[in-house]
Tab-separated table of C-alpha atoms in Angstrom:
chain	number	residue	atom	x	y	z
A	1	MET	CA	214.151	62.014	-13.173
A	2	ASP	CA	216.139	63.945	-15.781
A	3	SER	CA	217.239	62.621	-19.181
A	4	LYS	CA	220.668	61.603	-17.921
A	5	GLY	CA	219.144	59.586	-15.099
A	6	ILE	CA	216.739	57.869	-17.494
A	7	GLN	CA	219.582	56.917	-19.825
A	8	GLU	CA	221.602	55.461	-16.958
A	9	LEU	CA	218.621	53.503	-15.623
A	10	TYR	CA	217.627	52.005	-18.957
A	11	THR	CA	221.198	51.313	-20.011
A	12	GLU	CA	221.604	49.265	-16.840
A	13	LYS	CA	218.231	47.492	-17.192
A	14	ALA	CA	217.695	47.378	-20.951
A	15	ALA	CA	217.618	43.578	-20.958
A	16	LEU	CA	214.838	43.566	-18.330
A	17	TYR	CA	212.613	46.121	-20.033
A	18	ASP	CA	210.662	43.724	-22.253
A	19	PHE	CA	210.216	41.144	-19.514
A	20	PHE	CA	208.987	43.631	-16.942
A	21	PHE	CA	206.629	45.805	-18.965
A	22	LEU	CA	205.418	43.333	-21.570
A	23	ASN	CA	205.156	40.193	-19.468
A	24	LEU	CA	204.942	41.015	-15.758
A	25	LEU	CA	202.563	43.986	-16.118
A	26	GLY	CA	200.760	42.456	-19.109
A	27	VAL	CA	201.318	45.524	-21.255
A	28	GLY	CA	202.272	43.478	-24.305
A	29	ARG	CA	198.999	41.535	-24.294
A	30	SER	CA	196.925	44.691	-23.823
A	31	ILE	CA	198.710	46.463	-26.667
A	32	LYS	CA	198.366	43.522	-29.015
A	33	ARG	CA	194.632	43.107	-28.284
A	34	PHE	CA	193.924	46.785	-28.853
A	35	PHE	CA	195.790	47.082	-32.131
A	36	GLN	CA	194.421	43.808	-33.517
A	37	LYS	CA	190.802	44.651	-32.739
A	38	SER	CA	190.898	48.302	-33.767
A	39	GLU	CA	191.404	50.041	-37.095
A	40	PHE	CA	194.162	52.165	-35.582
A	41	ILE	CA	196.672	51.238	-38.254
A	42	ARG	CA	195.759	51.756	-41.893
A	43	SER	CA	197.375	52.207	-45.295
A	44	PRO	CA	198.814	54.621	-46.182
A	45	CYS	CA	199.956	55.647	-42.721
A	46	LYS	CA	202.831	57.522	-41.114
A	47	VAL	CA	203.484	56.533	-37.498
A	48	LEU	CA	205.695	58.017	-34.781
A	49	ASP	CA	206.666	55.994	-31.691
A	50	VAL	CA	207.655	58.399	-28.884
A	51	GLY	CA	210.086	57.095	-26.277
A	52	CYS	CA	210.109	53.792	-28.139
A	53	GLY	CA	212.486	51.927	-25.823
A	54	THR	CA	213.142	48.555	-27.439
A	55	GLY	CA	210.422	49.262	-30.009
A	56	ASP	CA	207.542	47.200	-28.662
A	57	LEU	CA	204.727	49.381	-29.999
A	58	THR	CA	206.321	49.684	-33.417
A	59	LYS	CA	206.984	45.941	-33.504
A	60	SER	CA	203.301	45.216	-32.841
A	61	LEU	CA	202.085	47.701	-35.437
A	62	TRP	CA	204.651	46.578	-38.017
A	63	THR	CA	203.577	42.946	-37.576
A	64	ILE	CA	199.877	43.787	-37.860
A	65	SER	CA	200.463	45.923	-40.950
A	66	ARG	CA	202.293	43.002	-42.562
A	67	GLU	CA	199.510	40.564	-41.648
A	68	LYS	CA	196.937	42.900	-43.222
A	69	GLY	CA	199.012	43.399	-46.352
A	70	TYR	CA	199.553	47.120	-45.801
A	71	GLU	CA	202.500	48.252	-47.906
A	72	LYS	CA	202.389	52.042	-47.531
A	73	VAL	CA	203.159	52.342	-43.823
A	74	ILE	CA	206.189	54.257	-42.541
A	75	PHE	CA	207.395	53.993	-38.961
A	76	HIS	CA	209.547	56.561	-37.176
A	77	ALA	CA	210.688	56.001	-33.597
A	78	PHE	CA	212.923	57.746	-31.105
A	79	ASP	CA	214.249	57.276	-27.608
A	80	VAL	CA	216.815	58.945	-25.384
A	81	THR	CA	218.653	55.704	-24.469
A	82	GLN	CA	221.064	54.155	-26.960
A	83	ALA	CA	221.094	50.763	-25.217
A	84	THR	CA	217.386	50.156	-25.842
A	85	LEU	CA	217.681	51.449	-29.407
A	86	ASP	CA	220.469	48.925	-30.012
A	87	VAL	CA	218.090	46.115	-28.966
A	88	PHE	CA	215.471	47.531	-31.335
A	89	GLN	CA	217.968	47.711	-34.209
A	90	GLN	CA	218.784	44.015	-33.844
A	91	TRP	CA	215.078	43.190	-34.257
A	92	ILE	CA	214.808	45.473	-37.311
A	93	GLU	CA	217.799	43.861	-38.998
A	94	LYS	CA	216.567	40.304	-38.381
A	95	ARG	CA	213.275	41.101	-40.113
A	96	ASN	CA	214.677	43.389	-42.800
A	97	ALA	CA	212.126	45.993	-41.706
A	98	ASN	CA	213.256	48.746	-44.057
A	99	ASN	CA	210.211	50.936	-43.369
A	100	ILE	CA	211.266	51.487	-39.726
A	101	MET	CA	213.630	54.373	-38.958
A	102	TRP	CA	214.791	55.467	-35.520
A	103	ARG	CA	216.731	58.320	-33.987
A	104	ARG	CA	218.186	59.030	-30.589
A	105	ALA	CA	216.351	62.077	-29.225
A	106	ASP	CA	214.726	63.547	-26.127
A	107	VAL	CA	210.962	64.196	-26.097
A	108	LEU	CA	211.707	67.503	-24.347
A	109	HIS	CA	213.860	68.552	-27.306
A	110	LEU	CA	211.998	67.526	-30.438
A	111	GLU	CA	214.189	69.857	-32.467
A	112	GLN	CA	216.701	66.981	-32.369
A	113	LEU	CA	214.505	65.060	-34.815
A	114	PRO	CA	214.825	65.351	-38.621
A	115	SER	CA	212.884	68.275	-40.078
A	116	ASP	CA	210.525	65.986	-42.013
A	117	TRP	CA	209.447	64.039	-38.924
A	118	ASN	CA	206.018	65.652	-38.711
A	119	ALA	CA	202.478	65.438	-40.152
A	120	TYR	CA	201.823	62.011	-38.632
A	121	ASP	CA	198.635	60.005	-39.041
A	122	ARG	CA	199.322	58.195	-35.780
A	123	ILE	CA	201.522	58.808	-32.747
A	124	VAL	CA	202.001	56.098	-30.110
A	125	SER	CA	203.800	55.932	-26.787
A	126	CYS	CA	204.128	53.503	-23.900
A	127	GLY	CA	205.872	54.147	-20.573
A	128	MET	CA	207.145	57.576	-21.616
A	129	LEU	CA	204.820	60.127	-19.995
A	130	GLU	CA	205.570	58.530	-16.622
A	131	TYR	CA	209.079	60.034	-16.793
A	132	ILE	CA	207.991	63.572	-17.616
A	133	GLN	CA	207.917	66.071	-14.770
A	134	LYS	CA	204.294	66.970	-14.130
A	135	ASP	CA	204.837	70.660	-14.844
A	136	GLN	CA	206.145	69.712	-18.324
A	137	LEU	CA	203.360	67.331	-19.344
A	138	GLN	CA	201.247	69.947	-21.126
A	139	ASP	CA	204.179	71.099	-23.226
A	140	VAL	CA	204.942	67.499	-24.240
A	141	LEU	CA	201.330	66.668	-25.145
A	142	ASN	CA	200.928	69.888	-27.101
A	143	ASP	CA	204.182	69.274	-28.974
A	144	LEU	CA	202.844	65.849	-30.008
A	145	TRP	CA	199.504	67.424	-30.962
A	146	ARG	CA	201.347	69.761	-33.324
A	147	ARG	CA	203.089	66.829	-35.041
A	148	LEU	CA	199.800	65.133	-35.900
A	149	LYS	CA	197.865	65.717	-39.100
A	150	GLN	CA	194.358	67.064	-38.699
A	151	ASP	CA	192.173	64.139	-37.508
A	152	GLY	CA	195.343	62.235	-36.581
A	153	LYS	CA	195.301	60.094	-33.450
A	154	LEU	CA	197.532	59.673	-30.423
A	155	ALA	CA	197.522	56.399	-28.436
A	156	VAL	CA	199.402	56.320	-25.141
A	157	PHE	CA	199.712	53.603	-22.520
A	158	ILE	CA	200.219	54.934	-18.971
A	159	ALA	CA	200.883	53.016	-15.742
A	160	SER	CA	197.982	53.165	-13.308
A	161	LYS	CA	198.543	53.734	-9.599
A	162	ASN	CA	198.007	50.624	-7.482
A	163	ARG	CA	199.897	48.589	-4.928
A	164	MET	CA	201.936	46.647	-7.473
A	165	THR	CA	202.869	49.637	-9.652
A	166	ARG	CA	203.822	51.740	-6.626
A	167	LEU	CA	206.382	49.074	-5.800
A	168	CYS	CA	207.528	48.100	-9.291
A	169	VAL	CA	207.132	51.239	-11.407
A	170	GLU	CA	207.671	53.994	-8.850
A	171	ARG	CA	210.360	52.400	-6.696
A	172	TRP	CA	212.215	50.167	-9.147
A	173	TRP	CA	211.808	52.085	-12.420
A	174	LYS	CA	211.721	55.544	-10.782
A	175	ALA	CA	208.642	56.659	-12.718
A	176	TYR	CA	205.289	58.269	-11.922
A	177	THR	CA	202.024	56.339	-11.893
A	178	TYR	CA	198.574	57.879	-12.297
A	179	HIS	CA	194.963	57.690	-11.177
A	180	GLU	CA	192.366	58.010	-13.937
A	181	GLN	CA	191.305	61.458	-12.743
A	182	GLU	CA	194.879	62.695	-13.058
A	183	ILE	CA	195.055	61.471	-16.645
A	184	GLN	CA	191.737	63.098	-17.420
A	185	SER	CA	192.989	66.405	-16.032
A	186	MET	CA	196.197	66.023	-18.040
A	187	PHE	CA	194.332	65.738	-21.339
A	188	GLN	CA	191.690	68.302	-20.477
A	189	ALA	CA	194.458	70.876	-20.091
A	190	SER	CA	196.034	69.919	-23.435
A	191	GLN	CA	195.011	70.912	-26.965
A	192	PHE	CA	193.384	67.525	-27.484
A	193	ARG	CA	189.620	67.937	-27.245
A	194	GLU	CA	188.463	64.407	-28.029
A	195	TYR	CA	189.839	61.464	-26.071
A	196	THR	CA	188.882	58.212	-24.362
A	197	ILE	CA	190.501	56.590	-21.323
A	198	THR	CA	190.300	52.812	-20.912
A	199	LYS	CA	191.724	50.695	-18.113
A	200	CYS	CA	193.298	47.693	-19.737
A	201	ARG	CA	192.904	44.143	-18.570
A	202	GLY	CA	195.091	43.481	-15.553
A	203	ARG	CA	194.374	47.014	-14.233
A	204	SER	CA	198.016	48.134	-14.371
A	205	ILE	CA	197.759	50.210	-17.545
A	206	PHE	CA	195.505	52.969	-18.858
A	207	MET	CA	195.126	53.395	-22.577
A	208	VAL	CA	194.301	56.869	-23.867
A	209	VAL	CA	193.309	57.488	-27.480
A	210	ALA	CA	193.103	61.176	-28.387
A	211	LYS	CA	192.214	62.825	-31.689
A	212	LYS	CA	193.418	66.120	-33.115
């Protein structure tokens, strides 16, 4: 699906995004458990959320950073769909989250981002790689690799291929799903040389943590 098709789909279904991915597939619980138990977020830290949608990853990390008393954390986020960004902005305003900044941009055209959006300690993404054409995946991963600091980390959550996701993710949300071997091949062909793949509880999501 091209960028225009993605925008149309998520504009139409923006209100259902959180319910479907966070609740029905259990992504929200898996994300929260991982970030709470790990030392992924730290202070100081500069974080980029790629294809942020309604901001779920940034919301989780922002909340955890507040709970831990981290004051020197900056969040950048971007997505191609204005409707989901509008939902995210409402959340930001309600919490006066002044350290979160977002832009409308396409992951295939990172030149649309501000020139200082680089040198990140952490990059995160959920439900974004599933919309990238398979012959463009290496370019996307390598572009993200270049935006990390040395020893920076990338955490991505990717829909696994099973009976439920074939129906819900592939047919309804028009996205790809992946077997573990496909994800392994994807990262082996990238510039990332150190990574782990974990199947999250519920078996609908893979979590990949890769280090530059």
